[in-house]
Amino acid sequence: MAATQTPEAARPPGHQAARVRRVGTLRAWLTRPELAAVAGCVLVWLFFAAVASDSGFLSQGGTASYLEVAAQVGIVGVPVAMLMIAGEFDLSVGSMVGAAGMIIAISTAEYGWPLWAGIVAAFVVAALVGLFNGYIVVKTGLPSFIVTLGMLFALSGATIGLSRLLTDRTQISMYPGDLEGFLHSLFAGKIGPYPASIAWWLGLAVVATYVLQKTVFGNWVFGAGGDKYAARNVGVPVARVKILTFVATATSAALLATIQVLDAGSADVIRGQLLELQAIAAAVIGGVLLTGGYGSVIGALFGALIFGMVQQGIFFTGVDTDWFKLFVGAMILLAVLFNNLIRKRAAEAH
Amino acid sequence: MAENGGSRNGGPILEARGVSKYFGHVVALEDITMDVRAGEVLCLLGDNGAGKSTLIKTFSGVHKPDKGTMLVDGEETVFNSPHDAIERGIATVFQDLAMIPLSGIARNFFLGREPKKGKGPLQRYDAAFADRVTRSELEKIGIELRDTSQPVSTLSGGERQCVAIARAVYFGAKVLILDEPTSALGVRQASIVLRYIDQTRAAGIGVIFITHNVHHAYLIGDRFTVLERGRNTGTVAHDEITTEQLEKRMAGGKELARLEAEFKRGAKEIRVPAHPS
Ligand SMILES: Nc1ncnc2c1ncn2[C@@H]1O[C@H](COP(=O)(O)OP(=O)(O)OP(=O)(O)O)[C@@H](O)[C@H]1O
Ligand SMILES: [Mg+2]
């Protein structure tokens, strides 16, 4: 750690280094926020590899299936982790998935819009919802937990109401012609046995990690979440950072909706339910601090992976999938306990 | 390091003329006139609620005065935000230090003013530059870092205060405002900060040093301005006053005298029984 100068400045060189404790790379690595999630992933994989190997968990199809579940959680989980690092929550992402899916399906299948226009409309509406969430949170200073909880209900109510009003249904099938071609393979195509969503998930995680670690905006995200007053006092545009991150979470929900609608060939108002909590769980397992200012997107990526492996692993073991949530709950608690330890070491050790 | 404007013997770099600030019917500041010059330490003293924090928030652009004017280098200036004040070379180290405890030291040092490299969409945070500068700036004040990415929370209170001051100096502060930088520190840590304030003054920067500690103030101050209930009771130079006189002025001498008399008179009644029954 740091050594400070004392009046007897004429000390032999190297004296100060006496107070500088050597910290090995191993130790530095042991204080990374994503450690618990990575270790958890390995453990969960080993567990299911041991108990469910003969039922296909290790096969290519098994791998693809848990990666796909992980991608669904992770596509939203990655920006949600970033928003949580910026010190805010977004509980409306699940409702946003349902809403964006219905926008695409109704505009294309009922009103005959071209697919691209439907997708653009979904993204625009999502961006506006994100702007609204962010603007209200920043302007009123209300906790985002409450603001986006309101949005969760409002958005889902509006989606059901409008869908009934416009189509008399809450589930819409896509126009078959939209389930092929470039846009379809872009969002719902396959690379071998692996659905495109996995590539979107990994791509998003790479971009978000780059933004957080390598750009100025990333530094502002940590600042805004660590202490918004302190950050503002040194000139960080905290409001802009938060609003933009809210836009990112909402548009990631639109991306997931696009993938789901094109993959399933239909939209349903209840799609995305509970996704907001799964995304938060992935971020928390991944070492993101609930109060903001600390964490990593890579952690959230592994958090989502744990989610996928547990859900599909339990399915492969043949155990009643009712146990899934118990397992996830235990994982969350364990991960949070572990993360807490790591964070204490990062903050105090050295 | 950026150059510091003004000369040691020049006019004031920062000046308040007849500044008043009201919060509803609370008179936080009334007709305050004061200034700070390059290369001096001006101590701002006063009891709790005297208006010290309100005054420096006015200097740093957090509050706008309701009456009166602010002058920077003799030029009338209105600050609309803390950013405006920073732009004009007025750096404030607030008591919370404006640092993100779990972020790295270098990232904190450059928070809000990040060095960039690359062009257009590939423009990114220049971590190597930030590390290099942070390391060398902190070495200047005797803080040797093994790793500039270690969280700020691993530094001691005095070191953190020094990092915050070093940051302000590096970014070209002409006036450095410190809100109670030594109040939470032990003797050793406080002396580190005081020594660094002295270095800062020697570099030609005007320092406004807010403190409750008369001894710290007297050690380092060139002039002392004492606020009392939002009013300036006057500014005195170091060689015009003793520590005791300063202490009396600051705590409201009457108050102390009365307390002294009270204790003498009531010594018996105040004494605590040795064995509670
Ligand atoms: N934002 C505000 N709204 C209303 N009243 C305020 C506000 N800020 C300060 N005041 C009032 O103005 C007066 C001066 O407060 P200030 O914080 O400037 O005192 P201070 O000298 O810094 O005291 P301390 O030594 O306790 O920090 C106090 O009576 C305080 O209650
Ligand atoms: Mg104060």
XYZ file of C-alpha atoms and ligand atoms in Angstrom:
659
model
C 0.000 0.000 0.000
C 0.970 3.607 0.116
C 3.807 4.878 2.200
C 3.848 8.426 3.368
C 6.740 10.769 3.830
C 7.954 11.562 7.309
C 10.158 14.515 8.254
C 13.324 12.467 8.168
C 13.180 12.531 4.396
C 16.726 11.281 3.975
C 15.893 7.624 4.133
C 17.694 5.046 2.091
C 15.930 4.314 -1.174
C 13.799 1.246 -0.840
C 12.779 2.146 2.657
C 9.372 3.260 1.490
C 8.958 0.014 -0.310
C 8.994 -1.614 3.109
C 5.435 -0.433 3.556
C 4.481 -1.478 0.071
C 3.296 -4.993 0.446
C 3.829 -7.233 -2.505
C 0.560 -8.494 -3.782
C 0.766 -11.335 -6.229
C -1.312 -11.614 -9.353
C -3.134 -14.514 -7.752
C -4.267 -12.323 -4.915
C -5.255 -9.542 -7.301
C -7.282 -12.075 -9.220
C -8.901 -13.274 -6.008
C -10.385 -9.823 -5.461
C -12.064 -9.624 -8.873
C -15.839 -9.048 -8.632
C -16.665 -11.897 -11.025
C -14.720 -14.556 -9.136
C -17.745 -16.067 -7.411
C -19.683 -16.358 -10.656
C -16.800 -17.986 -12.517
C -16.153 -20.423 -9.677
C -19.885 -21.074 -9.352
C -20.113 -21.812 -13.067
C -17.349 -24.378 -12.871
C -18.924 -26.018 -9.842
C -22.398 -26.120 -11.335
C -21.053 -27.524 -14.585
C -19.052 -30.212 -12.762
C -22.081 -31.088 -10.688
C -24.373 -31.619 -13.648
C -21.607 -33.230 -15.690
C -21.362 -35.787 -12.908
C -25.045 -36.430 -12.285
C -26.545 -35.846 -15.725
C -23.825 -36.714 -18.217
C -25.608 -39.800 -19.540
C -28.834 -37.888 -20.095
C -27.340 -35.399 -22.551
C -26.171 -32.451 -20.468
C -22.722 -32.773 -22.008
C -23.930 -33.320 -25.558
C -23.849 -30.548 -28.143
C -27.617 -30.267 -27.934
C -27.498 -30.077 -24.159
C -24.849 -27.396 -24.268
C -26.823 -25.419 -26.851
C -29.937 -25.647 -24.712
C -28.399 -24.213 -21.560
C -26.507 -21.599 -23.532
C -29.774 -20.510 -25.100
C -31.478 -20.107 -21.728
C -28.417 -18.227 -20.491
C -28.520 -15.971 -23.551
C -32.165 -15.057 -22.909
C -31.322 -13.933 -19.383
C -27.943 -12.524 -20.345
C -29.012 -10.283 -23.219
C -30.974 -8.234 -20.706
C -28.724 -9.123 -17.773
C -25.670 -7.457 -19.298
C -27.160 -3.947 -19.602
C -29.013 -4.435 -16.310
C -25.651 -5.107 -14.664
C -24.325 -1.898 -16.182
C -27.335 0.029 -14.909
C -26.869 -1.443 -11.455
C -23.226 -0.381 -11.502
C -24.565 3.080 -12.373
C -26.592 2.824 -9.168
C -30.086 2.138 -10.535
C -32.554 -0.691 -11.078
C -34.823 -1.409 -14.002
C -37.740 -3.629 -13.026
C -39.611 -2.844 -16.229
C -37.434 -4.875 -18.627
C -39.676 -7.941 -18.388
C -42.810 -5.976 -19.283
C -40.803 -4.281 -22.015
C -40.076 -7.670 -23.613
C -43.815 -8.452 -23.721
C -44.642 -4.996 -25.066
C -41.922 -4.976 -27.729
C -42.936 -8.456 -28.915
C -46.552 -7.368 -29.317
C -45.495 -4.213 -31.171
C -43.587 -6.305 -33.696
C -46.303 -8.940 -34.100
C -49.266 -6.550 -34.298
C -47.595 -4.076 -36.634
C -46.449 -6.791 -39.066
C -49.100 -9.497 -38.843
C -52.139 -7.269 -38.258
C -51.198 -4.049 -40.033
C -48.965 -5.477 -42.736
C -45.869 -3.430 -41.930
C -42.584 -4.753 -43.246
C -40.694 -6.675 -40.584
C -37.870 -4.148 -40.350
C -40.365 -1.376 -39.644
C -41.965 -3.402 -36.868
C -38.581 -4.052 -35.293
C -37.590 -0.403 -35.565
C -40.903 0.598 -33.964
C -40.259 -1.778 -31.044
C -36.786 -0.340 -30.514
C -38.061 3.240 -30.713
C -40.804 2.601 -28.169
C -38.303 0.835 -25.910
C -35.876 3.729 -26.163
C -38.686 6.137 -25.233
C -39.627 3.994 -22.230
C -35.987 3.966 -21.168
C -35.780 7.742 -21.602
C -38.936 8.158 -19.547
C -37.674 5.886 -16.748
C -34.324 7.625 -16.668
C -35.740 11.115 -16.876
C -38.223 10.555 -14.048
C -35.568 8.952 -11.829
C -33.038 11.706 -12.460
C -35.481 14.610 -12.211
C -37.487 13.498 -9.187
C -34.681 11.766 -7.332
C -37.128 8.953 -6.516
C -35.617 5.480 -6.171
C -35.535 3.763 -9.550
C -36.826 0.653 -7.833
C -40.173 2.421 -7.330
C -40.275 4.269 -10.632
C -39.597 1.166 -12.698
C -41.878 -0.946 -10.508
C -44.627 1.427 -11.581
C -43.472 1.038 -15.171
C -43.536 -2.760 -14.816
C -47.286 -2.690 -14.087
C -48.174 0.222 -16.337
C -46.406 -1.198 -19.360
C -47.795 -4.677 -18.941
C -51.309 -3.280 -18.392
C -51.031 -1.067 -21.455
C -49.752 -3.969 -23.541
C -52.649 -6.244 -22.593
C -55.223 -3.455 -22.913
C -54.005 -2.227 -26.282
C -53.606 -5.727 -27.695
C -57.202 -6.589 -26.741
C -58.423 -3.282 -28.078
C -56.642 -3.592 -31.423
C -56.811 -7.347 -32.059
C -59.106 -8.893 -29.432
C -56.270 -11.246 -28.564
C -53.283 -11.398 -26.246
C -51.286 -13.723 -28.426
C -50.438 -13.008 -32.041
C -48.859 -15.286 -34.625
C -46.322 -13.788 -36.970
C -46.874 -13.635 -40.716
C -45.097 -16.775 -42.038
C -43.218 -14.779 -44.672
C -41.451 -12.912 -41.876
C -40.088 -16.139 -40.423
C -37.466 -16.505 -43.119
C -34.939 -14.338 -44.848
C -32.147 -12.101 -43.651
C -33.740 -10.538 -40.591
C -34.949 -13.887 -39.382
C -31.527 -15.486 -39.648
C -29.911 -12.399 -38.107
C -31.993 -12.668 -34.943
C -33.248 -16.248 -34.835
C -30.949 -18.174 -37.161
C -28.644 -20.960 -36.099
C -24.902 -21.370 -36.187
C -24.687 -25.148 -36.169
C -26.811 -26.215 -33.222
C -26.378 -22.856 -31.533
C -29.093 -20.194 -31.853
C -28.086 -16.663 -32.849
C -29.162 -15.367 -29.446
C -25.963 -16.801 -27.971
C -23.878 -14.683 -30.324
C -25.944 -11.592 -29.448
C -25.438 -12.272 -25.769
C -21.675 -12.742 -26.044
C -21.384 -9.785 -28.414
C -23.299 -7.535 -26.025
C -21.104 -8.627 -23.130
C -17.949 -7.816 -25.101
C -19.266 -4.387 -26.107
C -20.450 -3.588 -22.583
C -17.136 -4.684 -21.081
C -15.284 -2.500 -23.555
C -17.498 0.450 -22.697
C -17.106 -0.038 -18.947
C -13.379 -0.693 -18.881
C -12.005 1.213 -21.829
C -14.124 4.283 -22.375
C -14.652 7.527 -20.548
C -18.361 6.778 -20.361
C -17.504 3.602 -18.452
C -15.578 5.567 -15.857
C -18.620 7.821 -15.487
C -20.871 4.790 -14.957
C -18.747 3.694 -11.997
C -18.663 7.282 -10.747
C -22.399 7.831 -11.058
C -23.088 4.626 -9.154
C -20.335 5.001 -6.579
C -21.367 8.434 -5.386
C -23.546 10.590 -7.600
C -22.885 13.803 -5.680
C -19.151 13.279 -5.668
C -19.206 12.462 -9.371
C -21.297 15.529 -10.168
C -18.967 17.751 -8.156
C -16.033 16.752 -10.324
C -17.959 17.349 -13.518
C -19.422 13.956 -14.474
C -22.755 14.402 -16.307
C -24.469 11.962 -13.949
C -27.994 12.546 -15.267
C -26.961 11.849 -18.855
C -25.077 8.702 -17.861
C -28.040 7.291 -15.958
C -30.621 8.140 -18.606
C -28.515 6.574 -21.366
C -28.061 3.417 -19.328
C -31.825 3.188 -18.800
C -32.206 3.445 -22.569
C -29.708 0.582 -22.918
C -31.666 -1.747 -20.627
C -34.971 -0.986 -22.327
C -33.582 -1.477 -25.837
C -31.932 -4.740 -24.791
C -35.447 -5.886 -23.877
C -36.561 -4.964 -27.406
C -33.651 -6.980 -28.815
C -34.639 -10.018 -26.767
C -38.281 -9.586 -27.842
C -37.231 -9.495 -31.491
C -35.254 -12.694 -31.073
C -38.080 -14.433 -29.208
C -40.834 -13.389 -31.595
C -38.874 -14.485 -34.667
C -37.786 -17.707 -33.016
C -41.199 -18.718 -31.650
C -43.168 -17.285 -34.559
C -45.572 -15.555 -32.208
C -45.815 -12.900 -29.537
C -47.531 -13.116 -26.190
C -48.253 -10.299 -23.754
C -46.925 -12.324 -20.857
C -43.520 -12.948 -22.420
C -40.672 -11.702 -20.304
C -42.465 -12.039 -17.003
C -39.988 -12.341 -14.128
C -37.131 -11.610 -16.501
C -36.379 -8.421 -14.552
C -35.656 -10.477 -11.461
C -33.648 -13.082 -13.359
C -31.512 -10.324 -14.853
C -30.902 -8.801 -11.431
C -30.089 -12.255 -10.061
C -27.540 -12.800 -12.845
C -25.939 -9.436 -12.112
C -25.839 -10.053 -8.364
C -24.424 -13.555 -8.735
C -21.896 -11.929 -11.041
C -20.659 -9.672 -8.268
C -22.483 -6.421 -9.012
C -23.045 -4.422 -5.857
C -26.745 -3.696 -5.205
C -25.913 -0.169 -4.129
C -23.936 0.550 -7.297
C -20.410 1.595 -8.155
C -18.908 -1.857 -8.278
C -19.132 -4.950 -10.414
C -18.468 -6.272 -13.872
C -20.397 -7.282 -16.937
C -18.335 -10.451 -17.308
C -19.653 -11.435 -13.889
C -23.222 -10.944 -15.091
C -22.419 -13.056 -18.147
C -21.357 -15.921 -15.911
C -24.328 -15.256 -13.639
C -26.625 -15.799 -16.615
C -24.672 -18.903 -17.561
C -25.220 -20.365 -14.093
C -28.903 -19.622 -14.526
C -29.039 -21.500 -17.823
C -27.001 -24.460 -16.597
C -29.084 -24.888 -13.470
C -32.391 -24.663 -15.288
C -31.439 -27.058 -18.080
C -29.279 -29.234 -15.838
C -32.188 -29.961 -13.554
C -34.273 -30.787 -16.593
C -31.599 -33.222 -17.795
C -31.257 -34.940 -14.428
C -34.934 -35.759 -14.635
C -35.564 -34.272 -11.226
C -38.846 -32.421 -11.028
C -38.112 -28.926 -12.416
C -40.146 -27.538 -9.542
C -36.866 -27.679 -7.626
C -35.257 -25.222 -10.001
C -36.169 -22.113 -8.073
C -34.977 -23.565 -4.783
C -31.641 -24.222 -6.395
C -31.478 -20.719 -7.885
C -32.406 -19.156 -4.572
C -29.632 -21.009 -2.797
C -27.180 -20.018 -5.543
C -28.069 -16.344 -5.154
C -27.573 -16.388 -1.401
C -24.297 -18.277 -1.654
C -22.972 -16.017 -4.379
C -23.883 -12.870 -2.490
C -22.185 -14.117 0.672
C -19.100 -14.978 -1.311
C -19.113 -11.684 -3.220
C -19.369 -9.803 0.018
C -16.192 -11.457 1.235
C -14.353 -10.674 -1.975
C -15.446 -7.054 -1.922
C -14.263 -6.620 1.629
C -10.888 -7.962 0.614
C -10.750 -5.648 -2.382
C -11.648 -2.643 -0.238
C -9.391 -3.343 2.708
C -6.648 -5.721 1.693
C -3.697 -4.690 -0.474
C 1.066 20.672 -14.323
C -0.899 23.690 -15.424
C 0.376 27.141 -14.549
C -1.181 29.168 -11.807
C -2.319 32.664 -12.572
C -1.636 35.702 -10.451
C 1.447 36.624 -8.520
C 2.078 36.375 -4.824
C 1.758 40.079 -4.284
C -0.893 40.779 -6.888
C -4.525 41.609 -6.274
C -7.042 39.084 -5.032
C -7.724 36.096 -7.311
C -11.093 35.433 -5.748
C -13.241 38.023 -4.061
C -16.731 38.287 -2.591
C -18.320 41.751 -2.348
C -21.362 42.194 -0.165
C -22.523 38.626 -0.688
C -25.774 37.583 1.010
C -27.500 34.250 0.876
C -30.906 33.429 2.316
C -32.646 30.089 2.707
C -36.253 31.120 3.159
C -36.132 33.280 6.254
C -32.783 31.852 7.393
C -30.030 34.391 6.844
C -27.110 32.106 6.009
C -24.815 34.911 4.813
C -25.235 38.648 5.211
C -23.088 41.175 3.398
C -19.876 39.118 3.284
C -16.854 40.829 1.813
C -13.612 38.884 1.678
C -10.875 37.829 -0.700
C -7.999 35.448 -1.203
C -4.717 36.200 -2.965
C -2.287 34.000 -4.820
C 0.192 32.200 -2.601
C -1.606 32.700 0.696
C -3.628 30.554 3.034
C -6.794 32.257 4.157
C -8.408 30.490 7.081
C -12.161 30.632 7.332
C -13.226 30.127 10.912
C -16.542 30.124 12.684
C -18.866 28.213 14.935
C -21.309 25.562 13.725
C -23.900 27.154 11.528
C -21.848 30.315 11.057
C -22.190 29.977 7.300
C -18.738 28.699 6.303
C -20.023 25.879 4.133
C -22.616 28.137 2.556
C -19.919 30.679 1.729
C -17.631 28.179 0.040
C -20.573 26.671 -1.817
C -21.138 30.148 -3.200
C -17.475 30.340 -4.204
C -17.617 26.944 -5.855
C -20.772 27.545 -7.867
C -23.137 25.312 -5.894
C -25.174 28.305 -4.645
C -25.821 31.629 -6.351
C -25.654 34.637 -4.045
C -28.939 36.457 -3.473
C -27.094 39.762 -3.199
C -23.602 40.948 -3.975
C -21.035 39.908 -6.529
C -18.179 37.480 -6.969
C -14.971 38.476 -8.704
C -12.321 36.253 -10.239
C -9.051 38.065 -11.020
C -10.895 41.320 -10.410
C -13.532 40.487 -12.986
C -17.191 40.144 -12.046
C -18.249 36.544 -12.513
C -21.437 34.513 -12.177
C -21.137 30.769 -11.644
C -24.109 28.798 -12.869
C -22.739 25.430 -11.800
C -19.778 23.820 -10.033
C -18.435 23.184 -13.502
C -18.211 26.955 -14.206
C -16.156 27.475 -11.070
C -13.805 24.628 -11.964
C -13.365 26.129 -15.417
C -12.257 29.389 -13.806
C -9.656 27.576 -11.733
C -11.565 27.399 -8.476
C -11.270 23.895 -7.125
C -13.126 22.786 -4.040
C -12.281 19.728 -2.016
C -15.575 19.030 -0.299
C -15.616 17.124 2.910
C -16.815 13.979 1.147
C -13.754 14.433 -1.113
C -15.700 13.674 -4.275
C -14.174 10.237 -4.620
C -15.618 6.855 -5.443
C -14.362 4.542 -2.699
C -14.477 1.280 -4.644
C -13.011 2.729 -7.843
C -9.290 2.743 -8.474
C -7.086 5.668 -7.471
C -6.128 6.626 -11.021
C -9.727 6.444 -12.216
C -10.722 8.657 -9.309
C -7.910 11.085 -9.991
C -9.195 11.631 -13.508
C -12.922 11.182 -12.874
C -14.807 13.765 -14.877
C -11.666 14.827 -16.779
C -10.507 11.560 -18.285
C -7.558 11.520 -20.670
C -8.521 10.160 -24.064
C -6.739 8.463 -26.903
C -7.849 7.412 -30.347
C -10.261 9.163 -32.664
C -13.979 9.177 -33.372
C -15.887 6.109 -32.243
C -12.641 4.419 -31.212
C -11.851 7.157 -28.723
C -11.185 5.623 -25.367
C -9.932 6.155 -21.842
C -6.146 6.442 -21.774
C -5.466 4.203 -18.796
C -1.686 4.172 -19.274
C -1.483 7.963 -19.185
C -3.788 8.147 -16.169
C -1.680 5.601 -14.293
C 1.571 7.365 -15.117
C 0.375 10.821 -14.087
C -1.361 9.624 -10.936
C 1.743 7.758 -9.873
C 4.080 10.698 -10.461
C 1.756 13.313 -8.941
C 1.343 11.258 -5.800
C 5.042 10.502 -5.587
C 5.618 14.250 -5.421
C 3.767 14.333 -2.137
C 5.291 11.162 -0.783
C 2.542 8.686 -1.502
C 3.992 5.701 -3.301
C 1.512 3.444 -4.974
C 2.113 -0.146 -5.830
C -0.934 -0.243 -7.981
C -2.864 2.817 -9.142
C -5.921 0.638 -9.709
C -6.263 -0.229 -6.038
C -9.524 1.120 -4.609
C -9.422 4.530 -2.956
C -10.874 2.874 0.127
C -7.471 1.273 0.745
C -5.949 4.714 1.431
C -5.955 6.351 4.836
C -8.045 9.463 5.440
C -5.044 11.788 5.200
C -3.807 10.151 2.029
C -7.240 10.466 0.490
C -7.331 14.142 1.373
C -3.910 14.565 -0.236
C -5.044 12.748 -3.377
C -8.043 15.078 -3.619
C -5.802 18.127 -3.230
C -3.234 16.765 -5.690
C -6.011 16.275 -8.206
C -7.177 19.874 -7.831
C -3.620 21.169 -8.164
C -2.868 18.999 -11.177
C -5.896 20.330 -12.995
C -4.641 23.876 -12.651
C -6.460 25.264 -9.652
C -5.706 28.924 -8.947
C -7.789 28.839 -5.815
C -8.093 25.759 -3.692
C -10.964 25.598 -1.222
C -10.694 22.959 1.493
C -13.688 22.258 3.720
C -12.400 20.962 7.055
C -9.657 18.809 5.536
C -8.069 17.975 8.880
C -11.090 17.625 11.127
C -11.376 13.850 10.879
C -7.653 13.169 11.060
C -5.194 12.240 13.766
C -2.145 14.373 14.472
C 0.152 12.564 12.063
C -2.315 12.493 9.206
C -3.282 16.110 9.790
C 0.366 17.144 9.644
C 0.711 15.435 6.264
C -2.219 17.451 4.958
C -0.972 20.722 6.509
C 2.457 20.181 4.989
C 0.869 19.638 1.639
C -1.207 22.803 1.993
C 2.051 24.624 2.624
C 3.534 23.179 -0.585
C 0.436 24.221 -2.468
C 0.752 27.775 -1.206
C 4.422 27.818 -2.188
C 3.351 26.907 -5.714
C 1.434 30.195 -5.863
C -2.057 28.886 -5.318
C -4.526 30.756 -3.120
C -5.919 28.455 -0.451
C -9.122 28.904 1.529
C -8.841 26.607 4.505
C -11.941 25.971 6.580
C -11.418 24.525 10.003
C -12.683 24.380 13.553
C -9.185 23.759 14.803
C -7.569 27.051 15.770
C -4.179 25.392 16.188
C -4.199 24.026 12.667
C -5.351 27.402 11.403
C -2.698 29.306 13.289
C 0.053 26.953 12.128
C -0.610 27.458 8.469
C -2.754 30.565 7.991
C -1.598 33.916 6.623
C -4.906 35.601 7.355
C -7.986 34.610 9.310
C -11.565 35.481 8.540
C -14.042 34.714 11.288
C -17.713 34.293 10.470
C -20.385 34.655 13.085
C -24.022 33.963 12.342
C -23.560 34.699 8.668
C -21.549 37.874 9.132
C -17.878 38.544 8.677
C -16.493 39.754 12.005
C -13.292 40.811 10.304
C -10.096 39.523 8.766
C -6.784 39.655 10.618
C -3.250 38.795 9.576
C -1.157 36.162 11.328
C 1.163 38.626 13.070
C -1.704 40.747 14.384
C -3.168 38.043 16.613
C -2.237 35.199 18.969
C -3.718 31.708 19.100
C -5.618 32.554 22.277
C -7.120 35.694 20.834
C -8.105 33.814 17.726
C -9.698 31.061 19.775
C -11.745 33.567 21.714
C -12.886 35.337 18.602
C -13.846 32.170 16.917
C -15.789 30.515 19.701
C -17.413 33.808 20.550
C -15.200 34.848 23.505
C -18.237 35.698 25.588
C -19.462 32.150 25.338
C -16.206 30.689 26.619
C -15.915 33.237 29.391
C -19.400 32.483 30.561
C -18.694 28.753 30.497
C -15.529 29.296 32.471
C -17.362 31.295 35.117
C -20.143 28.734 35.249
C -17.760 25.847 35.836
C -15.902 27.673 38.572
C -19.066 28.626 40.361
C -20.841 25.313 40.058
C -17.849 23.014 40.462
C -19.425 21.251 43.425
C -22.803 20.646 41.868
C -21.283 19.365 38.665
C -19.033 16.791 40.338
C -20.171 13.261 39.632
C -20.653 11.023 42.684
C -17.947 8.388 42.909
C -20.347 5.598 43.815
C -23.720 5.754 42.141
C -26.379 4.674 44.629
N -29.735 24.242 1.908
C -30.098 24.907 3.027
N -31.390 25.153 3.273
C -31.754 25.821 4.393
N -30.908 26.283 5.330
C -29.608 26.058 5.129
C -29.122 25.347 3.976
N -27.771 25.280 4.058
C -27.437 25.899 5.194
N -28.514 26.377 5.837
C -28.506 27.139 7.083
O -27.587 28.198 6.950
C -26.841 28.366 8.136
C -25.351 28.266 7.861
O -25.035 26.906 7.572
P -23.594 26.402 7.110
O -23.724 24.972 6.757
O -23.068 27.304 6.079
O -22.753 26.548 8.461
P -21.244 26.113 8.755
O -20.540 27.318 9.212
O -20.667 25.387 7.613
O -21.436 25.126 9.984
P -20.610 23.793 10.376
O -19.398 24.273 11.092
O -21.549 23.096 11.324
O -20.329 23.033 9.154
C -27.339 27.340 9.123
O -28.271 27.946 9.969
C -28.002 26.300 8.255
O -29.065 25.696 8.946
Mg -19.980 23.275 7.276
